[in-house]
mmCIF file of C-alpha atoms in Angstrom:
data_model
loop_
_atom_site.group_PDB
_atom_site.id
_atom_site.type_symbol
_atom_site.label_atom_id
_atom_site.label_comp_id
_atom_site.label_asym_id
_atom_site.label_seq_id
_atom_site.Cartn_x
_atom_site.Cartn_y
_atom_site.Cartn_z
ATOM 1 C CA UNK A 1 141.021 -70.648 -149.114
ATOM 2 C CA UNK A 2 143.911 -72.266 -146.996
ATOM 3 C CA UNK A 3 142.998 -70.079 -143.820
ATOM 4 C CA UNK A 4 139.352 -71.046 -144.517
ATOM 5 C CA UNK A 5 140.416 -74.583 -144.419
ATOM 6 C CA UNK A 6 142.244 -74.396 -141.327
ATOM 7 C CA UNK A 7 138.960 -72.768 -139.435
ATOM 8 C CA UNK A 8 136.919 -75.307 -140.729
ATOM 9 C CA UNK A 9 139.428 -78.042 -139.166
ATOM 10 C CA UNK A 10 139.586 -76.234 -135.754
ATOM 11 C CA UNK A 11 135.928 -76.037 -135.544
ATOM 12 C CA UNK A 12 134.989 -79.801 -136.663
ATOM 13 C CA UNK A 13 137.676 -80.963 -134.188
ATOM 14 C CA UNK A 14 135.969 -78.468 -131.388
ATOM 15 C CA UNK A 15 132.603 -80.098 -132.458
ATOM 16 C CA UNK A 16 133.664 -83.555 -131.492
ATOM 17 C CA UNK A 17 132.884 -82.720 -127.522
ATOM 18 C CA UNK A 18 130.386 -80.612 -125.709
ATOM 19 C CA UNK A 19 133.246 -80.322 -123.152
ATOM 20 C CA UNK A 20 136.738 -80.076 -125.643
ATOM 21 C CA UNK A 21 138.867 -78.924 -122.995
ATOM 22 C CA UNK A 22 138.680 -81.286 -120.221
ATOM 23 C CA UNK A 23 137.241 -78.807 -117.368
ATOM 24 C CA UNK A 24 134.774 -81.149 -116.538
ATOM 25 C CA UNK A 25 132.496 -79.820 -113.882
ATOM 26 C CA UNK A 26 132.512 -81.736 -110.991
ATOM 27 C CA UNK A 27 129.484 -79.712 -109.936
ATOM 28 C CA UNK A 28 126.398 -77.873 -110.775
ATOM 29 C CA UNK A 29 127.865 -75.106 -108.618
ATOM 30 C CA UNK A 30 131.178 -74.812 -110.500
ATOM 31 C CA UNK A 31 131.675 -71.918 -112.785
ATOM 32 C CA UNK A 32 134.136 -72.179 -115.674
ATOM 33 C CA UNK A 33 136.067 -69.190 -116.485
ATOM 34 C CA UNK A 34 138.221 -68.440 -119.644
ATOM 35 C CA UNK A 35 140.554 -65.061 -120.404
ATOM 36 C CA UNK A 36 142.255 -64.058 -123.866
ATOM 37 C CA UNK A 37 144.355 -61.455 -125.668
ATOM 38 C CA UNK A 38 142.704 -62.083 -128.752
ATOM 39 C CA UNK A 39 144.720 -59.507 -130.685
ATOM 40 C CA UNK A 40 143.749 -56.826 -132.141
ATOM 41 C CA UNK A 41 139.965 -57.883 -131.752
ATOM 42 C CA UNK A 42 138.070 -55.723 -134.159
ATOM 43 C CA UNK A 43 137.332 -55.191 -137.944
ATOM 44 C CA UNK A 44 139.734 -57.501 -139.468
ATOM 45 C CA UNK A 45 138.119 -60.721 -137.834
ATOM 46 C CA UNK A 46 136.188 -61.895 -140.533
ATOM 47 C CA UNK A 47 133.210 -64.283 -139.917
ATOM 48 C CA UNK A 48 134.754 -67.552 -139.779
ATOM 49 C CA UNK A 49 137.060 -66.348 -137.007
ATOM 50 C CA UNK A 50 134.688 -64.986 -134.918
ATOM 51 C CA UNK A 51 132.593 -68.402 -135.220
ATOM 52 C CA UNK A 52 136.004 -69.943 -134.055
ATOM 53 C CA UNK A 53 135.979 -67.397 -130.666
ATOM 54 C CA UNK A 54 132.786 -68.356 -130.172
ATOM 55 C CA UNK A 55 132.819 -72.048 -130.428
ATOM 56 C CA UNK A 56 136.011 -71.676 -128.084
ATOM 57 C CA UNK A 57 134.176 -70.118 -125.447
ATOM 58 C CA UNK A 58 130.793 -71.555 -125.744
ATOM 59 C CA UNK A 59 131.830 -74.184 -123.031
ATOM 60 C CA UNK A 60 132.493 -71.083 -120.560
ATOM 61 C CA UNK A 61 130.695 -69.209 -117.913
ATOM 62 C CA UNK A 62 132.288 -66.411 -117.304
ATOM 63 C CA UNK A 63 134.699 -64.651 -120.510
ATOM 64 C CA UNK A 64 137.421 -61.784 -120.180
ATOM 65 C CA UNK A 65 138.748 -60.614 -123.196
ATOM 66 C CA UNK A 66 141.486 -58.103 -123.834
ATOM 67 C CA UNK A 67 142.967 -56.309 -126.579
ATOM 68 C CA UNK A 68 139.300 -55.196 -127.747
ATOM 69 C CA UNK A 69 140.124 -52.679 -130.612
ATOM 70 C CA UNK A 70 139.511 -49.274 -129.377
ATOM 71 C CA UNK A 71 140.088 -46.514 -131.932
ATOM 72 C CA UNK A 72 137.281 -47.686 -134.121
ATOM 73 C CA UNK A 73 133.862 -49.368 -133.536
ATOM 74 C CA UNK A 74 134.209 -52.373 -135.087
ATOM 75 C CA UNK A 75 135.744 -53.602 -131.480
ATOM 76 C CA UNK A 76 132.530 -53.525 -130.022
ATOM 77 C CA UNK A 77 130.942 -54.788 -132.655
ATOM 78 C CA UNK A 78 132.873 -57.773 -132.720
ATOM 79 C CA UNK A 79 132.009 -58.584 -129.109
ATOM 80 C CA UNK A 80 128.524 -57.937 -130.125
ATOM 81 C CA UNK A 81 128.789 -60.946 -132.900
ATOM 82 C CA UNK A 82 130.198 -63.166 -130.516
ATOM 83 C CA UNK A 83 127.673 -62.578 -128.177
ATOM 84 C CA UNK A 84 125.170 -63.334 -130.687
ATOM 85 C CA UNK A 85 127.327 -66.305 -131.885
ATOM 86 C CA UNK A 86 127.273 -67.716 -128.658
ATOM 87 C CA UNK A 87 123.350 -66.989 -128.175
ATOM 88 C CA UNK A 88 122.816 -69.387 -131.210
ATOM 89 C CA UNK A 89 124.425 -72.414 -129.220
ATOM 90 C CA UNK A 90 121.449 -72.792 -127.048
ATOM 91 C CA UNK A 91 122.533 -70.864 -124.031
ATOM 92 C CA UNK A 92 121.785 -67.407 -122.664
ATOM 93 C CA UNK A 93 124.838 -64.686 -122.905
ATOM 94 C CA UNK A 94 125.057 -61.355 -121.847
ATOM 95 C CA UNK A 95 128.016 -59.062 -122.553
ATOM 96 C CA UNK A 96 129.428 -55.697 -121.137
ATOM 97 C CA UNK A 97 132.735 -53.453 -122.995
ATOM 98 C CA UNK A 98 134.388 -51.228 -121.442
ATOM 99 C CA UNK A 99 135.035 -47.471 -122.485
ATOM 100 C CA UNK A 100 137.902 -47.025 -124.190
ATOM 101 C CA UNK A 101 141.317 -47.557 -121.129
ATOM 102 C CA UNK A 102 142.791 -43.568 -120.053
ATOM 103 C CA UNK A 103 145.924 -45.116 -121.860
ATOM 104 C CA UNK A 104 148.678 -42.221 -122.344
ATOM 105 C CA UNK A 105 148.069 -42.660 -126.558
ATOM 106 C CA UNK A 106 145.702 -43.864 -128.496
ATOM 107 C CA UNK A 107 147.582 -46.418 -130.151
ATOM 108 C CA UNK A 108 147.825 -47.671 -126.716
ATOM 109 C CA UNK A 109 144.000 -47.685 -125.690
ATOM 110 C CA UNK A 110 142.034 -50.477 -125.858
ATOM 111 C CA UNK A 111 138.898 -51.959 -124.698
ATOM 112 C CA UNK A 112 138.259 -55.121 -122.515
ATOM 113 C CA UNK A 113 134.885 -56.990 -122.679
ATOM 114 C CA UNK A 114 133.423 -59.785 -119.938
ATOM 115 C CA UNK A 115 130.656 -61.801 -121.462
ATOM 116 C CA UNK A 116 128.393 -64.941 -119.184
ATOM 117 C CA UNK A 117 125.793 -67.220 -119.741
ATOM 118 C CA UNK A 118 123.096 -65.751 -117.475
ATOM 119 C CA UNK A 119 121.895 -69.194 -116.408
ATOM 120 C CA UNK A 120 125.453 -69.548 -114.145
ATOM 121 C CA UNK A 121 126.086 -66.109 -113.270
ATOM 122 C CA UNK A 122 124.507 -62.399 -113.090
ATOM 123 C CA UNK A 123 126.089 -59.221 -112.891
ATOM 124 C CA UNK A 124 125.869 -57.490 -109.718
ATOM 125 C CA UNK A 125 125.690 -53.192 -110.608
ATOM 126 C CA UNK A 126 128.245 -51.914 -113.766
ATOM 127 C CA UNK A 127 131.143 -53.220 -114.345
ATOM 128 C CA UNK A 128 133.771 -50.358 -114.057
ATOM 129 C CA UNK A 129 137.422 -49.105 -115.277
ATOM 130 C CA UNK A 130 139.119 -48.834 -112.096
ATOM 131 C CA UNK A 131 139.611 -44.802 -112.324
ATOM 132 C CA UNK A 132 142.079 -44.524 -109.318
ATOM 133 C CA UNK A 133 144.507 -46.414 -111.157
ATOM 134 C CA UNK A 134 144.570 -44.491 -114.853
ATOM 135 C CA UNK A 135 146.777 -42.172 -113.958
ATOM 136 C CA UNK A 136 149.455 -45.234 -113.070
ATOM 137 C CA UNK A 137 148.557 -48.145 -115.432
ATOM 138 C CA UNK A 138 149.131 -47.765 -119.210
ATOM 139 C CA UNK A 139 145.311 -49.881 -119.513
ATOM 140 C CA UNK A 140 143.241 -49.576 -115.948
ATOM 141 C CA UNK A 141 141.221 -52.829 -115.360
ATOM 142 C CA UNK A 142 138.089 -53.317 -116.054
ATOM 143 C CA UNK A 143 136.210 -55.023 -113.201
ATOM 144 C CA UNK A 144 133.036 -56.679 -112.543
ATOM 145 C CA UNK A 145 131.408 -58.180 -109.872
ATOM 146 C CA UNK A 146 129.030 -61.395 -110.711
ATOM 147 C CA UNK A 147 126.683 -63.283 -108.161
ATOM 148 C CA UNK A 148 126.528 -67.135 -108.684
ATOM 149 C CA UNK A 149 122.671 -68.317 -109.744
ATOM 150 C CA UNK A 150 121.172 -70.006 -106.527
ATOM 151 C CA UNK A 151 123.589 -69.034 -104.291
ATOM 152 C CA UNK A 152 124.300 -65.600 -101.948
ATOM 153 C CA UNK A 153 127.595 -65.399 -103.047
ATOM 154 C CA UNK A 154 129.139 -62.922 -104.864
ATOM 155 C CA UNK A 155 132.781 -62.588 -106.661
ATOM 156 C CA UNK A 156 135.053 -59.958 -108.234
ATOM 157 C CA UNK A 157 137.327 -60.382 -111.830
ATOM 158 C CA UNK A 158 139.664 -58.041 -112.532
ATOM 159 C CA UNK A 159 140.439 -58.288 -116.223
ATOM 160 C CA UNK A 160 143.445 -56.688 -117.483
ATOM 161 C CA UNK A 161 146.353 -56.071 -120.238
ATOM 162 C CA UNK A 162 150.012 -55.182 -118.679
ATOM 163 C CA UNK A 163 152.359 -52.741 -120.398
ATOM 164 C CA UNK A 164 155.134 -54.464 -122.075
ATOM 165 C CA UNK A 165 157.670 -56.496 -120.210
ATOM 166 C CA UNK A 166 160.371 -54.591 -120.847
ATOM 167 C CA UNK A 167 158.371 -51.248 -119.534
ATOM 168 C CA UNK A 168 158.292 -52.981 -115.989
ATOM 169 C CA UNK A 169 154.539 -54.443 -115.857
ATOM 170 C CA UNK A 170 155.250 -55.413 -112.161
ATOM 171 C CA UNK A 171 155.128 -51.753 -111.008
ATOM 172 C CA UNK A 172 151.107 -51.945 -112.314
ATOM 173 C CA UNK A 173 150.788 -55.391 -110.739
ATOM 174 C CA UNK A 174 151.623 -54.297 -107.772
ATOM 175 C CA UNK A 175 149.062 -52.112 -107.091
ATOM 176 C CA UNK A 176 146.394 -54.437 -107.421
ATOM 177 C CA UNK A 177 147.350 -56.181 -103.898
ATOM 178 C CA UNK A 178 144.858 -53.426 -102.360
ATOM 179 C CA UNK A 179 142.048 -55.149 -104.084
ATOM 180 C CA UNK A 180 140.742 -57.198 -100.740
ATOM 181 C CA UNK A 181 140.607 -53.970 -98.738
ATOM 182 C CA UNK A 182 139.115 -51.978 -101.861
ATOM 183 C CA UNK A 183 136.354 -54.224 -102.812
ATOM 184 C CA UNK A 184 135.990 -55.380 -99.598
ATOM 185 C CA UNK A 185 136.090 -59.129 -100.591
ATOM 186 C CA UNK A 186 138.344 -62.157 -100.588
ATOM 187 C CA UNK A 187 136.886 -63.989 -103.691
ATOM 188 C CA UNK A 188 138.660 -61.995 -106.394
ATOM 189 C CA UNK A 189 140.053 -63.089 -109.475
ATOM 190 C CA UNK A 190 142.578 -61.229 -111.465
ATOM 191 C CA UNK A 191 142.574 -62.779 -115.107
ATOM 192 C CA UNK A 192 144.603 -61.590 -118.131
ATOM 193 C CA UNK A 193 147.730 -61.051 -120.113
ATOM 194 C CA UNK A 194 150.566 -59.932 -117.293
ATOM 195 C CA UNK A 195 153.737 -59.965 -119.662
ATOM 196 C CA UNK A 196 155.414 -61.627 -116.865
ATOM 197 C CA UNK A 197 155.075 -65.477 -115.522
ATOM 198 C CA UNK A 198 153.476 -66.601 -112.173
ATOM 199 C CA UNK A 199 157.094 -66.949 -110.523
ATOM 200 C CA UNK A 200 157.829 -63.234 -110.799
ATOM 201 C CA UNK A 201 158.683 -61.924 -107.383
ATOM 202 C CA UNK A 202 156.069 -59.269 -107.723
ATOM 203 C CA UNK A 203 153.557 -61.864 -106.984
ATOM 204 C CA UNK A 204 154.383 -62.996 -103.770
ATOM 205 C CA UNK A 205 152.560 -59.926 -101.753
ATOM 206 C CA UNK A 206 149.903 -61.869 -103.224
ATOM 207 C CA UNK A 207 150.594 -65.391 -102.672
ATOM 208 C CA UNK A 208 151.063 -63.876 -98.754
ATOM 209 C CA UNK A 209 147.406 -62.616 -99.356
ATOM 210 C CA UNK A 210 146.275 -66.043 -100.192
ATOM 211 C CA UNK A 211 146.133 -65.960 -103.760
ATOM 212 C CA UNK A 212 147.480 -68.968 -106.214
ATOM 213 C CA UNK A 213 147.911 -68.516 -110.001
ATOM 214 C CA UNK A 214 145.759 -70.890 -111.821
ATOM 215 C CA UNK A 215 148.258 -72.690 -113.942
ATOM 216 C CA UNK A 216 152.099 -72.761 -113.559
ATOM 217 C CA UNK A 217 154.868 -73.093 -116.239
ATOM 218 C CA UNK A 218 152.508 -72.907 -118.951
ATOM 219 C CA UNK A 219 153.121 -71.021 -121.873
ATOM 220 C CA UNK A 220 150.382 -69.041 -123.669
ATOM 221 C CA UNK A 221 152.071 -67.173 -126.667
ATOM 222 C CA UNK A 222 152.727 -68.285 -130.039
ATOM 223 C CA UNK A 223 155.709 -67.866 -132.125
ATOM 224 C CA UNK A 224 155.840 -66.659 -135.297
ATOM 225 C CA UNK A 225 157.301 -70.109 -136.721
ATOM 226 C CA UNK A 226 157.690 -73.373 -135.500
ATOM 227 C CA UNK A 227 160.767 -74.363 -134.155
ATOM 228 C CA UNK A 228 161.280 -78.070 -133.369
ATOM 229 C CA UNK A 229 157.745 -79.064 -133.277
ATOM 230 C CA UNK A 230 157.483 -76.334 -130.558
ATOM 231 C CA UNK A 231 154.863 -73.417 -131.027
ATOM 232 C CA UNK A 232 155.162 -71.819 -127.703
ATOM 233 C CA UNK A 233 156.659 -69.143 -126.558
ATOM 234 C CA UNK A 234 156.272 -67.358 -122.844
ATOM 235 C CA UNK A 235 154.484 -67.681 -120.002
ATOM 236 C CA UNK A 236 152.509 -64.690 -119.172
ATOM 237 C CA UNK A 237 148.605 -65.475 -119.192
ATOM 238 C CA UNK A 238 147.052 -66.206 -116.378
ATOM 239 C CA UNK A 239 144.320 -66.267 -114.194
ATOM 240 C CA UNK A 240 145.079 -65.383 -110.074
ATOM 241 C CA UNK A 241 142.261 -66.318 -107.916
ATOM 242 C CA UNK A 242 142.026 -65.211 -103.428
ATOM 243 C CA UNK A 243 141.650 -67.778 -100.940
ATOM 244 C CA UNK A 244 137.906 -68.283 -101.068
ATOM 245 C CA UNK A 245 138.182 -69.074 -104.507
ATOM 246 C CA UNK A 246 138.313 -72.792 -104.470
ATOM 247 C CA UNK A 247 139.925 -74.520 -106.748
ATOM 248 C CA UNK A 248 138.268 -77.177 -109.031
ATOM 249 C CA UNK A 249 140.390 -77.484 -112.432
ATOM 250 C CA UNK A 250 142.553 -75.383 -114.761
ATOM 251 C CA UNK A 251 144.590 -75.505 -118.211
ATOM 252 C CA UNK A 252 145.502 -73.687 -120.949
ATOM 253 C CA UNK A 253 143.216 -74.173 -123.918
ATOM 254 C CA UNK A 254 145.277 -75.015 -126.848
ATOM 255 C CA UNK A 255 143.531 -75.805 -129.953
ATOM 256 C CA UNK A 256 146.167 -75.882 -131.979
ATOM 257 C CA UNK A 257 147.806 -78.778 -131.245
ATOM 258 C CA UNK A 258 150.100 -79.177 -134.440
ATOM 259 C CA UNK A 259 152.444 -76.989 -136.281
ATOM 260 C CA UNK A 260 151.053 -77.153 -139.331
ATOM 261 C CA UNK A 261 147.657 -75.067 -138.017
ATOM 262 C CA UNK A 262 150.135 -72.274 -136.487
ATOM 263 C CA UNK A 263 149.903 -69.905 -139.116
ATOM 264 C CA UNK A 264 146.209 -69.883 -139.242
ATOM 265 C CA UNK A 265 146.092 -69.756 -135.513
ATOM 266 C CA UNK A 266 147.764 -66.492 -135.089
ATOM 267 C CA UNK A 267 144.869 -64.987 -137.407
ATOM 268 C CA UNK A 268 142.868 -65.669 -134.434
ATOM 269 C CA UNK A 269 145.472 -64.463 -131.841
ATOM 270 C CA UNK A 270 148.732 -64.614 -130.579
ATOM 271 C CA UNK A 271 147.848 -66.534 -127.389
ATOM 272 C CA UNK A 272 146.290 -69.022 -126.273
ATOM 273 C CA UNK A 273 143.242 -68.635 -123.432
ATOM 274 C CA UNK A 274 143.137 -69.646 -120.084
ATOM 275 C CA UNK A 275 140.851 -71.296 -117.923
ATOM 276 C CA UNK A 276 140.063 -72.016 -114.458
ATOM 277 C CA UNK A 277 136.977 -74.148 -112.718
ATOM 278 C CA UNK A 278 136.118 -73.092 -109.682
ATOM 279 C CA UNK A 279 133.523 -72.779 -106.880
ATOM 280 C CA UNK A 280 132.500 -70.721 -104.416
#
C-alpha cells in the first residue's frame, strides 16, 4: 500500500504541468529527447509503475530506454504497455525493441527500445544492433535513424548500456568515434548509461569531433539510502550530441525530489533520465 501511495504522489505532482520538466520548447521545430536505465524493465513492473514511465515520458519526442529485460518476454511486453500508455495521452507513439544484445552471457543480454510520437519524428528504414561491434562491446548499440516532420533533415541516436566501470567501459566508448564516417552524418546523438562521467578523457576524441555532452556534473544514480538529504550518487547518464545538433535545453529529470520518496523510486529504477531539446 505504501509503494502504491508513493506512485500515486509522483503522478499527481507530474499532473500539475503539461511541461513538468522545464524543457520548454522554444520552437515548433524542437524535438525533446529523454534516455533511461530503467532497471531491469520487464515482468516485475507492475501497472502503476509502468503508468509512472509513461507519464514521465509523455512530454518527450524521441525515448531510449535501456536495460529492457531480455531472457524473458515480458521485456517487450512492457515496452508494448508503455507504448499503449502513452497512446492514451492524446498523442501518436510508435515503438521499435531490439533483438536480444550478442552479450558474452545471458545474464548479460539485454534489450534496448526507442519509442516517438509520430507527429515530431518518423523512422527512416530499421533501426539496427550495430553487428560490427558485438564481438567488442559486452551490449552493441542499438541505432536508429529518425527524419524530423516537415523538414529534410534526418538524425542518428545511438542508444546504449556500457559494461561496468570497473571492466573499462571507455575501451567500448571509444569505438563509437567512427560513427560520422560510418553513418555518414554529423547529427548523431549517442544517449545512455556510460558508467563513466562526461569529463572522462575518453571523450575528448569526441569533443575534437565536435560533440558536447548534454549536461555536466550531474548525477543520475540513486543510492540505496539517503545520506544527508542527498540521494545521488554518480554521474554517468548522458546524452552526447555532433555539431549540427543544436542545442536548445537540457536537465536531468528528477522526480523525486525528497528523501522520503527514495525507496519507492528505485522500484522504478536506479537512475534518473536524461533529456536534451534540440533542433536541427
Amino acid at each position: 500500500m505504501k509503494k502504491l501511495l508513493f506512485l500515486g504522489l509522483f503522478i499527481t505532482l507530474l499532473s500539475f504541468s503539461n511541461n513538468p520538466y522545464n524543457l520548454e520548447s522554444k520552437s515548433i521545430e524542437s524535438i525533446k529527447l529523454i534516455t533511461w536505465n530503467i532497471q531491469d524493465l520487464g515482468q516485475s513492473k507492475n501497472n502503476e509503475e509502468i503508468a509512472f514511465i509513461a507519464k514521465t515520458l509523455n512530454d518527450f519526442d524521441v525515448v531510449a530506454i535501456q536495460e529492457v529485460v531480455a531472457k524473458h518476454p515480458g521485456g517487450a511486453q512492457k515496452i508494448a504497455q508503455i507504448a499503449d500508455e502513452l497512446n492514451r495521452k492524446g498523442s501518436k507513439w510508435d515503438y521499435r525493441i531490439s533483438n536480444p544484445t550478442k552479450s558474452p552471457s545471458a545474464y548479460m543480454s539485454e534489450r534496448y527500445a526507442f519509442l516517438w510520437k509520430t507527429s515530431k519524428v518518423s523512422l527512416k528504414g530499421r533501426a539496427f544492433l550495430d553487428s560490427e561491434l558485438e564481438s567488442q562491446i559486452i551490449r552493441e548499440p542499438f541505432i536508429a535513424e529518425f527524419k524530423a516532420k516537415h523538414k529534410d533533415s534526418t538524425f542518428f541516436v545511438v542508444n546504449f548500456h556500457s559494461r561496468k566501470h570497473n571492466d573499462l567501459p571507455e575501451l567500448e566508448i571509444v569505438l563509437f568515434k567512427e560513427y560520422q564516417k560510418r553513418l555518414n552524418s554529423d547529427k548523431i546523438i549517442i544517449s545512455g548509461d556510460f558508467y563513466l562521467n562526461e569529463e572522462h578523457s575518453v571523450w575528448n576524441d569526441f569533443y575534437d569531433q565536435g560533440y558536447s555532452s548534454a549536461v555536466k556534473n550531474s548525477k543520475t544514480t540513486l543510492k540505496r539510502k539517503c545520506k544527508s538529504g542527498d540521494y545521488l550518487s554518480h554521474a554517468i547518464d548522458n546524452i552526447y550530441y555532433s555539431k549540427q545538433i543544436s542545442f536548445i535545453n537540457s536537465r536531468v529529470v528528477d522526480y523525486i525530489k525528497t528523501c522520503e520518496n527514495l525507496a519507492t523510486a528505485r522500484l522504478i529504477s536506479d537512475h534518473l533520465p536524461v533529456a536534451l531539446e534540440f533542433s536541427l
